[in-house]
């Protein structure tokens, strides 16, 4: 990976006014909702203790809602908090949620998979300029050098199907699609080279399962990979089991993943997990013209079929 | 139906006929678009579309000519507006053929020695007026309603055919011309030969064929009670208008049926000065008809 | 499970010739959990089976592997033997060392090694097999027939005659369907009503048939043997119990000019009406949309003149719930309405034919009404425009059928024959008339069909022109038909007095919504799909639902009646037993782990997966999970492969069993 | 089909995951017709290809299979109507994934073999066996099975080396 070869721009992509206006719009709506008692809580972000950070919060009172912000540090996919994995959040009642394009795609997926009812959630969509990447220097503004890889190629900056849209999108320059380039680089390799690439990455996996915990689609109460009768995937963090885990994970997300790349962000070993997801999304688009979008779809590409689907690989 | 857009701008491919025998089609088109405040910018250096001989003798040539025109059209912003039914058909057919056939794509790219740029949407004036501009707005722009004028809308062979290619309207039973001219208050007649062939370019090689086919069209329009015929194709216009006298002589029947280009009538309704509509170059003079209807 | 017996069969010499069976038995004996092994000449023979039973008793075996032929051959045999020996039959598996080993390999060492592997895999599998009990489902011996055309009537009568209860539901006020509208029928030209009406009367008089006319299916729940059906009986405004069918109300109704749809709008009927004189039941219906009382609150003539006091303006729709064990769907067809293309339809219209705008262009069913002795003209062939007798009639076949460019690619099957019939009926009534037929092919496969068709040409002098029609237009009082004759390669124009279009046969409007209520599948044209095109042509993939007639595809009367009787026979087979027993290879949901994403429901070809709410004791919803109805589940296991958390498992093919086999390698 | 017996240096293990209605029956037909094919294949029977979870394919490779054959009913012939349609999509996606992580797809064969196609079954098994025999053993997964976490190659810092040696 040629990380050093390129010079990154450090000019801010969006001015301070944009971030403030989005934050204000969120606050205003959140306060209104809570004051009217329309929702029991608003899932959003508040500033973290250190500068340049933010953390998810469930604001339950108008006062708490006044603390809500939106900044490039708002990296988390909040849809996670509406899944069964977070029962205590759901138990509060009807919730509002602050949602970037990534979060919206996840919400659309959750709606499509009967995990959520649209009427149970009030969506405050964000016209999102992007967020920091995993190792961004947060003393800098959101810029070419600090923006997350996924945001460079974002197609869902403008929310649709939401109850409210916070902010207006500033004009953004086209950024170099680093992830697509990386994907193309891998695709151009021989199978042996790719195996070596992934072997090296998977071997380092410590199976902390942060990728699973952060994923809005890993809402199973019992993960297949934790089962031992039968044990489909070896649970100890050895290369064999790691490889199986990441293959199974990619397969389970195929046709569902919203591309928020949270798995990759939280990976302590810097395994480029979103490449797997991107690859599957790309293939499913090519094969079945399916794309995860902002609107819930009744069936995913792997839960429906057409009689004339491609079968050139079958003899 | 998609909602009408507010500001409309088109690139414009007039085609050879509109610079020669169908000059009045070109002039009235420009006049109409100006009156409707729709931008229309001619594509610089456009070529002949090849109709109608090219595709009969050399498919590669006919596809390449249109592919080149599509490429040239990218110099000007906006979807490509086409007035002539034959040009429209050739451009659409080219897009269709090349989209579905990779080998032909390679051949044409080789012939043009340039990468293909075929994606510009090609739209017939009818489609622009009915869909993009919208019939409501068209009706609102009418200054001189054509009420009382009985119009036979003549589609000819090319405008809606073959199925799935032009996607202008129902292939065999279209109504777009009626809807568009109907917006001006004109009365459209129901008649049988809207879609029949006029004889096309047999007009030079075997005029007898044209006299028969176009004669039937005129007879049918007359039967339907029409005052005039409205066309969207210079070739059809030539056969129905220029040959009308010969047809009358051959059949012994009198028609005296003016044949208008659609934009002539629309521009008239939109209040464009009649001096700019080229009525004088029509072989069957419309003057008495238009006077009778109080339109001149 | 740790006490498994392995029985290796020689199959005469079929196995032992290439496989060292003693070695296989010996190696199997070394496997953990195997308590007994032996080999025997013919395991499937009586002594062989006795050997097995004896071994079970002596060695207290808890699982059995028979290494012999294919399970497709003898699995049942050995499972029965296991059952007789007191072992749950699903703890007995076969290792296929004949078809998959000894017969396909020559090298004795290799074949023996493979046989050992196969046995090992099966031993590992059996260790994880569960005791399964056959699933029994009670059967309600009452059938629902949807549709009262000839198909529904035939099925109803057959089932009722066998002694079972039948509920027949018909959407229209009378049963009879399209056949009641026909004049005469090919290939014998017997009068349709003469053969149809007695059957209709049989239905209404049959003690085992409950008839709901003017009624529609509201909802269907349940599964084979146990369906609950809600039927909406639309308000007739006439009390069926009181009405004597005297007809005074119809005669006195001041509103008489309502186009009669039964006569394809050629004639008129009053607002209180029966569709046709021989209607069954012969009880009128008030057409509330056109009735003056319902429109203005004034009139009330019918109520005043009704002697028995049967007219009841206050009647409301009534919901009847029926419990049935089987459903026969016989909703029939409609003719393709060939006017301009309807918005949103995938099927193009035929605006160029002017149907609906040129009065003398009619469809085949309208011609039937013209030709029918009980029709609006008393059987006289006249033009709708001016009532004149048409001297030249053009018939156009394949209008909408076999027209891929218009969106329908199938053949409607009946048009060739009924057009031939029409030319005959026409010639019989208008002796100096000339019939022309535009056709693509003449398809006449049926008993006496081709002879019939030839008669229309050779004796009745119909002119058949091979080619298509491009356009119809009115010219004076004639309809000009522009077409081509491909045999001689010219364009032809015929000035006709009347044009009859043989329009395509389509499923009934609303066929798709009914299918969704029933949970059955349909093709892109909305014809219902049979379970197997060749071998299960009358069954739906959804167990307990059967198909009869043109709702499954275009059909003529003999085919329809055959299929209807076949469907009835299927129902009777089901009703021959009190309980339905089926293999317990069904999917089960682990409700503890299911998160209710319902991916299983999306992929289930049987519609067997439902939502189930789990509540605590005080009724609070804890979660929603999937539930597989074992009566409906077909046992394919697609749900399990799809389930991300593997919270649904297919009994008999659990992940544990399969993983054990793969790991045994 | 009596071929001369050749001894090979390497005999691959082939696992066949098949549906019971079509391919298993097709393999039975090959048997009753006494066709001959390499004995390397081990058949695991499923009710339907729709039941075949990609995890099984992965597990087979992990547990020592050098090649995997997945086979079921032709489209439209599925006993359960649609199982093979769903399977087709699932496998199409899964093989793309395997390819992306660097598995040689010539070791994984999908086919439709009907109950009447005993010959095709023989052909499929023979072809795959021959091909995998040429490719040699599938070492990638086997190496993984044996490999330990952090295979030392990246253990380069002196502290870590020291710590590692002290264990």
XYZ file of N, CA, C and O in Angstrom, chain D residues 13-161:
596
model
N -8.630 -35.521 -2.692
C -9.910 -35.797 -2.036
C -10.939 -34.851 -2.622
O -10.743 -33.633 -2.624
N -12.005 -35.429 -3.103
C -13.070 -34.593 -3.677
C -14.327 -34.786 -2.831
O -14.723 -35.916 -2.540
N -14.916 -33.694 -2.402
C -16.181 -33.781 -1.688
C -17.280 -33.288 -2.616
O -17.145 -32.237 -3.241
N -18.337 -34.099 -2.723
C -19.462 -33.685 -3.562
C -20.663 -33.403 -2.661
O -21.067 -34.258 -1.873
N -21.181 -32.221 -2.778
C -22.379 -31.852 -2.039
C -23.523 -31.865 -3.050
O -23.528 -31.068 -3.991
N -24.445 -32.780 -2.883
C -25.441 -32.965 -3.939
C -26.858 -33.007 -3.367
O -27.073 -33.311 -2.205
N -27.801 -32.705 -4.224
C -29.198 -32.805 -3.818
C -29.679 -34.221 -4.069
O -29.192 -34.915 -4.955
N -30.627 -34.636 -3.272
C -31.023 -36.037 -3.293
C -31.860 -36.383 -4.520
O -31.837 -37.498 -5.001
N -32.596 -35.365 -5.048
C -33.584 -35.694 -6.085
C -32.965 -35.831 -7.458
O -33.371 -36.678 -8.234
N -32.001 -34.994 -7.751
C -31.442 -35.033 -9.103
C -30.048 -35.655 -9.118
O -29.856 -36.732 -9.637
N -29.075 -34.981 -8.510
C -27.712 -35.448 -8.694
C -27.445 -36.772 -7.979
O -26.780 -37.649 -8.523
N -27.983 -36.913 -6.753
C -27.765 -38.189 -6.070
C -28.356 -39.328 -6.906
O -27.740 -40.374 -7.105
N -29.550 -39.062 -7.434
C -30.197 -40.065 -8.285
C -29.403 -40.277 -9.566
O -29.297 -41.402 -10.069
N -28.817 -39.185 -10.088
C -27.988 -39.302 -11.280
C -26.766 -40.178 -11.009
O -26.371 -40.996 -11.835
N -26.193 -40.005 -9.810
C -25.038 -40.820 -9.432
C -25.465 -42.277 -9.268
O -24.726 -43.197 -9.618
N -26.672 -42.489 -8.739
C -27.200 -43.854 -8.656
C -27.316 -44.471 -10.042
O -26.972 -45.632 -10.265
N -27.774 -43.643 -10.981
C -27.936 -44.137 -12.351
C -26.575 -44.522 -12.943
O -26.452 -45.554 -13.608
N -25.570 -43.700 -12.661
C -24.226 -44.048 -13.120
C -23.845 -45.426 -12.573
O -23.224 -46.239 -13.253
N -24.252 -45.694 -11.322
C -23.962 -46.993 -10.718
C -24.723 -48.113 -11.396
O -24.129 -49.118 -11.815
N -26.016 -47.941 -11.544
C -26.797 -49.026 -12.154
C -26.384 -49.237 -13.608
O -26.536 -50.322 -14.138
N -25.833 -48.181 -14.238
C -25.350 -48.356 -15.612
C -23.905 -48.845 -15.635
O -23.316 -48.947 -16.702
N -23.337 -49.089 -14.482
C -21.961 -49.609 -14.337
C -20.933 -48.727 -15.041
O -20.013 -49.199 -15.681
N -21.159 -47.404 -14.984
C -20.134 -46.510 -15.521
C -18.976 -46.464 -14.532
O -19.150 -46.758 -13.365
N -17.799 -46.079 -15.017
C -16.637 -46.046 -14.128
C -16.145 -44.617 -13.948
O -16.147 -43.837 -14.896
N -15.782 -44.280 -12.742
C -15.173 -42.962 -12.525
C -14.214 -43.029 -11.356
O -14.239 -43.997 -10.582
N -13.350 -42.034 -11.210
C -12.333 -42.099 -10.161
C -12.969 -42.199 -8.777
O -13.991 -41.562 -8.521
N -12.373 -43.006 -7.895
C -12.988 -43.241 -6.588
C -12.685 -42.141 -5.578
O -12.902 -42.349 -4.385
N -12.254 -40.989 -6.029
C -11.815 -39.957 -5.087
C -12.958 -39.201 -4.434
O -12.754 -38.473 -3.483
N -14.159 -39.359 -4.994
C -15.250 -38.507 -4.561
C -16.009 -39.104 -3.367
O -16.192 -40.309 -3.288
N -16.361 -38.225 -2.407
C -17.198 -38.622 -1.272
C -18.448 -37.769 -1.313
O -18.364 -36.532 -1.346
N -19.582 -38.442 -1.303
C -20.836 -37.733 -1.536
C -21.532 -37.406 -0.226
O -21.684 -38.262 0.637
N -21.926 -36.158 -0.077
C -22.783 -35.772 1.040
C -24.128 -35.365 0.446
O -24.192 -34.520 -0.438
N -25.160 -36.003 0.973
C -26.488 -35.841 0.377
C -27.275 -34.755 1.114
O -27.281 -34.701 2.339
N -27.935 -33.910 0.343
C -28.802 -32.873 0.891
C -30.185 -33.024 0.274
O -30.311 -33.597 -0.805
N -31.208 -32.497 0.931
C -32.511 -32.572 0.272
C -32.520 -31.735 -1.009
O -33.157 -32.093 -1.973
N -31.756 -30.635 -0.965
C -31.869 -29.670 -2.058
C -30.611 -28.816 -2.045
O -30.026 -28.605 -0.981
N -30.206 -28.323 -3.193
C -29.055 -27.412 -3.192
C -29.358 -26.162 -2.365
O -28.455 -25.513 -1.871
N -30.631 -25.869 -2.238
C -31.025 -24.733 -1.403
C -30.585 -24.897 0.041
O -30.422 -23.927 0.777
N -30.358 -26.139 0.461
C -29.950 -26.405 1.830
C -28.447 -26.220 2.003
O -27.941 -26.178 3.122
N -27.720 -26.160 0.904
C -26.258 -26.172 1.008
C -25.750 -24.785 1.378
O -25.847 -23.836 0.603
N -25.241 -24.702 2.568
C -24.716 -23.462 3.111
C -23.281 -23.316 2.600
O -22.521 -24.285 2.606
N -22.889 -22.126 2.163
C -21.497 -21.951 1.716
C -20.483 -22.371 2.779
O -19.363 -22.781 2.440
N -20.890 -22.313 4.049
C -19.981 -22.722 5.117
C -19.526 -24.172 4.918
O -18.401 -24.525 5.237
N -20.414 -24.995 4.350
C -20.040 -26.404 4.150
C -18.890 -26.516 3.151
O -17.998 -27.350 3.302
N -18.946 -25.690 2.129
C -17.887 -25.715 1.119
C -16.568 -25.288 1.769
O -15.531 -25.940 1.618
N -16.650 -24.213 2.520
C -15.475 -23.693 3.211
C -14.918 -24.743 4.168
O -13.713 -25.007 4.214
N -15.829 -25.380 4.907
C -15.421 -26.379 5.894
C -14.759 -27.574 5.206
O -13.784 -28.124 5.702
N -15.310 -27.943 4.064
C -14.727 -29.075 3.344
C -13.294 -28.763 2.937
O -12.389 -29.589 3.118
N -13.085 -27.567 2.423
C -11.718 -27.174 2.059
C -10.826 -27.170 3.291
O -9.696 -27.636 3.266
N -11.363 -26.653 4.376
C -10.552 -26.575 5.594
C -10.192 -27.952 6.125
O -9.135 -28.152 6.701
N -11.133 -28.881 5.959
C -10.917 -30.203 6.541
C -10.237 -31.143 5.566
O -10.319 -32.349 5.714
N -9.641 -30.608 4.528
C -8.764 -31.458 3.725
C -9.245 -31.797 2.343
O -8.595 -32.574 1.646
N -10.381 -31.264 1.919
C -10.803 -31.545 0.550
C -9.912 -30.758 -0.403
O -9.605 -29.599 -0.167
N -9.508 -31.422 -1.493
C -8.697 -30.728 -2.493
C -9.578 -30.132 -3.571
O -9.157 -29.266 -4.330
N -10.789 -30.647 -3.640
C -11.738 -30.110 -4.616
C -13.140 -30.332 -4.092
O -13.389 -31.271 -3.333
N -14.048 -29.438 -4.459
C -15.437 -29.581 -4.023
C -16.337 -29.471 -5.244
O -16.168 -28.590 -6.079
N -17.283 -30.403 -5.323
C -18.276 -30.388 -6.389
C -19.633 -30.137 -5.750
O -19.990 -30.808 -4.779
N -20.348 -29.165 -6.246
C -21.693 -28.903 -5.755
C -22.644 -29.099 -6.916
O -22.436 -28.530 -7.983
N -23.647 -29.926 -6.713
C -24.478 -30.261 -7.856
C -25.924 -30.488 -7.447
O -26.200 -31.042 -6.389
N -26.823 -30.059 -8.301
C -28.246 -30.226 -8.011
C -29.064 -30.268 -9.279
O -28.540 -30.527 -10.361
N -30.338 -29.997 -9.111
C -31.276 -30.090 -10.233
C -31.090 -28.917 -11.188
O -30.771 -27.823 -10.770
N -31.375 -29.156 -12.442
C -31.389 -28.069 -13.423
C -32.446 -27.035 -13.023
O -33.447 -27.383 -12.414
N -32.220 -25.787 -13.424
C -33.227 -24.766 -13.115
C -34.587 -25.193 -13.663
O -34.683 -25.691 -14.777
N -35.579 -25.009 -12.822
C -36.919 -25.393 -13.250
C -37.291 -26.809 -12.847
O -38.454 -27.185 -12.830
N -36.269 -27.630 -12.500
C -36.556 -29.017 -12.123
C -36.548 -29.233 -10.622
O -36.724 -30.358 -10.162
N -36.311 -28.180 -9.871
C -36.159 -28.368 -8.423
C -37.411 -29.002 -7.833
O -38.529 -28.561 -8.105
N -37.201 -30.028 -7.057
C -38.300 -30.705 -6.376
C -39.046 -29.739 -5.474
O -40.226 -29.917 -5.193
N -38.316 -28.754 -4.992
C -38.924 -27.778 -4.090
C -39.159 -26.466 -4.829
O -39.244 -25.409 -4.212
N -39.200 -26.520 -6.099
C -39.483 -25.402 -6.999
C -38.371 -24.378 -7.139
O -37.959 -24.058 -8.240
N -37.897 -23.862 -6.008
C -37.030 -22.684 -6.126
C -35.717 -22.830 -5.381
O -34.909 -21.919 -5.388
N -35.505 -23.969 -4.717
C -34.299 -24.106 -3.906
C -33.043 -23.861 -4.710
O -32.142 -23.140 -4.287
N -32.983 -24.425 -5.916
C -31.754 -24.281 -6.700
C -31.580 -22.870 -7.232
O -30.478 -22.424 -7.476
N -32.690 -22.150 -7.405
C -32.566 -20.749 -7.826
C -31.898 -19.921 -6.734
O -31.032 -19.095 -7.007
N -32.339 -20.157 -5.494
C -31.713 -19.437 -4.393
C -30.247 -19.857 -4.260
O -29.368 -19.034 -4.049
N -30.019 -21.155 -4.395
C -28.658 -21.669 -4.276
C -27.756 -21.054 -5.334
O -26.619 -20.680 -5.060
N -28.296 -20.908 -6.535
C -27.493 -20.386 -7.634
C -26.938 -19.008 -7.299
O -25.773 -18.717 -7.520
N -27.802 -18.157 -6.738
C -27.342 -16.822 -6.370
C -26.318 -16.883 -5.247
O -25.308 -16.188 -5.257
N -26.628 -17.726 -4.271
C -25.742 -17.826 -3.111
C -24.350 -18.278 -3.559
O -23.337 -17.721 -3.150
N -24.312 -19.275 -4.443
C -23.012 -19.797 -4.875
C -22.301 -18.795 -5.774
O -21.082 -18.659 -5.735
N -23.074 -18.109 -6.596
C -22.463 -17.104 -7.471
C -21.734 -16.069 -6.624
O -20.605 -15.676 -6.926
N -22.384 -15.659 -5.532
C -21.760 -14.664 -4.663
C -20.573 -15.282 -3.921
O -19.503 -14.679 -3.823
N -20.757 -16.504 -3.429
C -19.719 -17.111 -2.598
C -18.442 -17.378 -3.385
O -17.336 -17.179 -2.891
N -18.603 -17.812 -4.624
C -17.382 -18.108 -5.374
C -16.619 -16.828 -5.693
O -15.402 -16.819 -5.751
N -17.360 -15.733 -5.863
C -16.682 -14.455 -6.069
C -15.884 -14.079 -4.820
O -14.782 -13.536 -4.908
N -16.466 -14.387 -3.673
C -15.785 -14.075 -2.420
C -14.520 -14.929 -2.277
O -13.447 -14.422 -1.950
N -14.680 -16.226 -2.548
C -13.508 -17.109 -2.447
C -12.410 -16.652 -3.408
O -11.236 -16.617 -3.060
N -12.829 -16.291 -4.611
C -11.866 -15.828 -5.599
C -11.123 -14.606 -5.064
O -9.917 -14.474 -5.218
N -11.881 -13.744 -4.396
C -11.298 -12.497 -3.912
C -10.301 -12.731 -2.779
O -9.355 -11.974 -2.620
N -10.543 -13.769 -1.986
C -9.542 -14.029 -0.944
C -8.420 -14.914 -1.476
O -7.513 -15.266 -0.734
N -8.501 -15.291 -2.741
C -7.365 -15.960 -3.357
C -7.477 -17.471 -3.484
O -6.486 -18.146 -3.695
N -8.698 -17.993 -3.380
C -8.857 -19.434 -3.580
C -8.950 -19.695 -5.078
O -9.617 -18.959 -5.803
N -8.275 -20.730 -5.520
C -8.288 -21.086 -6.924
C -9.638 -21.720 -7.259
O -9.953 -22.822 -6.801
N -10.434 -21.027 -8.059
C -11.796 -21.497 -8.302
C -11.855 -22.758 -9.154
O -12.907 -23.374 -9.260
N -10.735 -23.142 -9.750
C -10.818 -24.378 -10.529
C -10.929 -25.601 -9.614
O -11.134 -26.705 -10.078
N -10.828 -25.373 -8.319
C -11.046 -26.486 -7.379
C -12.504 -26.603 -6.950
O -12.869 -27.472 -6.174
N -13.313 -25.663 -7.370
C -14.699 -25.649 -6.930
C -15.576 -25.678 -8.166
O -15.552 -24.766 -8.991
N -16.329 -26.744 -8.319
C -17.143 -26.904 -9.516
C -18.622 -26.936 -9.139
O -19.002 -27.622 -8.196
N -19.418 -26.185 -9.861
C -20.869 -26.265 -9.704
C -21.450 -26.903 -10.961
O -20.965 -26.651 -12.063
N -22.460 -27.708 -10.771
C -23.079 -28.296 -11.969
C -24.533 -28.635 -11.700
O -24.974 -28.729 -10.553
N -25.269 -28.747 -12.780
C -26.620 -29.288 -12.704
C -26.560 -30.697 -13.295
O -26.209 -30.860 -14.456
N -26.880 -31.681 -12.502
C -26.910 -33.049 -13.007
C -28.274 -33.625 -12.654
O -28.631 -33.725 -11.484
N -29.037 -33.969 -13.657
C -30.383 -34.474 -13.382
C -30.334 -35.969 -13.092
O -29.309 -36.631 -13.278
N -31.462 -36.506 -12.670
C -31.542 -37.924 -12.326
C -31.296 -38.797 -13.548
O -31.009 -39.986 -13.430
N -31.396 -38.203 -14.731
C -31.214 -38.993 -15.946
C -29.797 -38.867 -16.494
O -29.460 -39.478 -17.483
N -28.973 -38.042 -15.828
C -27.677 -37.738 -16.397
C -26.539 -38.444 -15.654
O -25.641 -37.794 -15.133
N -26.622 -39.763 -15.624
C -25.542 -40.539 -15.018
C -24.218 -40.225 -15.689
O -23.187 -40.077 -15.041
N -24.268 -40.096 -17.018
C -23.056 -39.815 -17.787
C -22.451 -38.483 -17.403
O -21.237 -38.340 -17.279
N -23.319 -37.502 -17.180
C -22.815 -36.179 -16.840
C -22.170 -36.195 -15.458
O -21.173 -35.520 -15.222
N -22.742 -36.986 -14.564
C -22.158 -37.120 -13.229
C -20.735 -37.651 -13.338
O -19.788 -37.121 -12.770
N -20.591 -38.709 -14.127
C -19.278 -39.316 -14.315
C -18.302 -38.283 -14.883
O -17.174 -38.135 -14.419
N -18.798 -37.558 -15.863
C -17.982 -36.539 -16.508
C -17.536 -35.475 -15.500
O -16.365 -35.095 -15.454
N -18.475 -35.013 -14.692
C -18.177 -33.958 -13.721
C -17.116 -34.436 -12.730
O -16.139 -33.746 -12.448
N -17.338 -35.642 -12.182
C -16.420 -36.163 -11.172
C -15.044 -36.388 -11.797
O -14.009 -36.016 -11.225
N -15.042 -36.984 -12.987
C -13.774 -37.295 -13.632
C -12.995 -36.019 -13.931
O -11.804 -35.909 -13.630
N -13.730 -35.069 -14.519
C -13.097 -33.806 -14.884
C -12.460 -33.114 -13.685
O -11.297 -32.702 -13.716
N -13.259 -33.006 -12.615
C -12.770 -32.284 -11.443
C -11.590 -33.034 -10.820
O -10.582 -32.427 -10.444
N -11.709 -34.367 -10.745
C -10.626 -35.144 -10.164
C -9.340 -34.951 -10.958
O -8.272 -34.703 -10.401
N -9.470 -35.062 -12.279
C -8.292 -34.893 -13.137
C -7.668 -33.516 -12.946
O -6.452 -33.367 -12.817
N -8.540 -32.520 -12.919
C -8.053 -31.160 -12.836
C -7.317 -30.918 -11.521
O -6.227 -30.356 -11.485
N -7.933 -31.384 -10.444
C -7.333 -31.156 -9.130
C -6.044 -31.974 -8.989
O -5.080 -31.553 -8.361
N -6.048 -33.125 -9.641
C -4.839 -33.949 -9.606
C -3.680 -33.183 -10.247
O -2.558 -33.181 -9.752
N -3.992 -32.494 -11.341
C -2.974 -31.669 -11.995
C -2.511 -30.531 -11.079
O -1.335 -30.209 -11.006
N -3.491 -29.928 -10.396
C -3.161 -28.773 -9.559
C -2.338 -29.169 -8.333
O -1.647 -28.354 -7.753
N -2.502 -30.410 -7.921
C -1.812 -30.858 -6.713
C -2.642 -30.558 -5.484
O -3.746 -30.024 -5.572
N -2.118 -30.913 -4.320
C -2.896 -30.748 -3.094
C -3.201 -29.274 -2.818
O -2.436 -28.397 -3.214
N -4.324 -29.036 -2.158
C -4.690 -27.683 -1.755
C -3.922 -27.360 -0.484
O -4.291 -27.790 0.607
N -2.818 -26.652 -0.664
C -1.948 -26.439 0.497
C -2.374 -25.238 1.330
O -2.127 -25.191 2.518
N -3.032 -24.277 0.659
C -3.305 -23.016 1.361
C -4.024 -23.225 2.683
O -3.583 -22.769 3.739
N -5.151 -23.924 2.614
C -5.926 -24.101 3.842
C -5.194 -24.974 4.851
O -5.282 -24.776 6.047
N -4.482 -25.963 4.306
C -3.757 -26.869 5.205
C -2.670 -26.117 5.981
O -2.501 -26.324 7.172
N -1.995 -25.227 5.266
C -0.972 -24.415 5.950
C -1.592 -23.592 7.051
O -1.034 -23.446 8.142
N -2.774 -23.049 6.729
C -3.458 -22.229 7.736
C -3.761 -23.041 8.977
O -3.599 -22.601 10.110
N -4.222 -24.281 8.725
C -4.582 -25.141 9.855
C -3.383 -25.331 10.784
O -3.518 -25.414 11.992
N -2.209 -25.397 10.160
C -1.015 -25.663 10.961
C -0.415 -24.389 11.523
O 0.299 -24.412 12.519
N -0.721 -23.263 10.850
C -0.057 -22.021 11.246
C -0.522 -21.550 12.611
O -1.651 -21.787 13.015
N 0.388 -20.890 13.285
C 0.056 -20.311 14.582
C -0.196 -18.833 14.405
O 0.180 -18.229 13.400
N -0.767 -18.242 15.411
C -0.975 -16.807 15.387
C 0.374 -16.087 15.269
O 1.363 -16.500 15.844
N 0.403 -15.016 14.555
C 1.603 -14.201 14.365
C 2.800 -15.045 13.993
O 3.647 -15.349 14.823
N 2.851 -15.361 12.741
C 3.771 -16.400 12.302
C 5.237 -15.985 12.375
O 6.050 -16.448 11.605
N 5.579 -15.119 13.251
C 6.992 -14.857 13.469
C 7.586 -13.889 12.479
O 8.424 -13.072 12.832
N 7.098 -13.960 11.215
C 7.662 -13.107 10.174
C 7.546 -11.644 10.557
O 8.400 -10.835 10.259
N 6.471 -11.333 11.247
C 6.273 -9.937 11.610
C 6.835 -9.647 13.005
O 6.797 -8.529 13.466
N 7.336 -10.688 13.668
C 7.898 -10.495 15.009
C 9.328 -10.017 14.867
O 10.265 -10.792 14.974
N 9.475 -8.750 14.613
C 10.823 -8.319 14.279
C 11.488 -7.482 15.370
O 12.694 -7.374 15.401
N 10.644 -6.884 16.217
C 11.301 -6.025 17.203
C 12.103 -6.878 18.182
O 11.687 -7.998 18.521
N 13.227 -6.384 18.614
C 14.092 -7.166 19.515
C 13.362 -7.573 20.803
O 13.495 -8.712 21.256
N 12.525 -6.631 21.312
C 11.824 -6.946 22.570
C 10.929 -8.156 22.398
O 10.922 -9.073 23.207
N 10.177 -8.094 21.285
C 9.242 -9.182 21.049
C 9.973 -10.498 20.828
O 9.581 -11.541 21.314
N 11.063 -10.410 20.076
C 11.839 -11.626 19.808
C 12.299 -12.255 21.104
O 12.174 -13.463 21.319
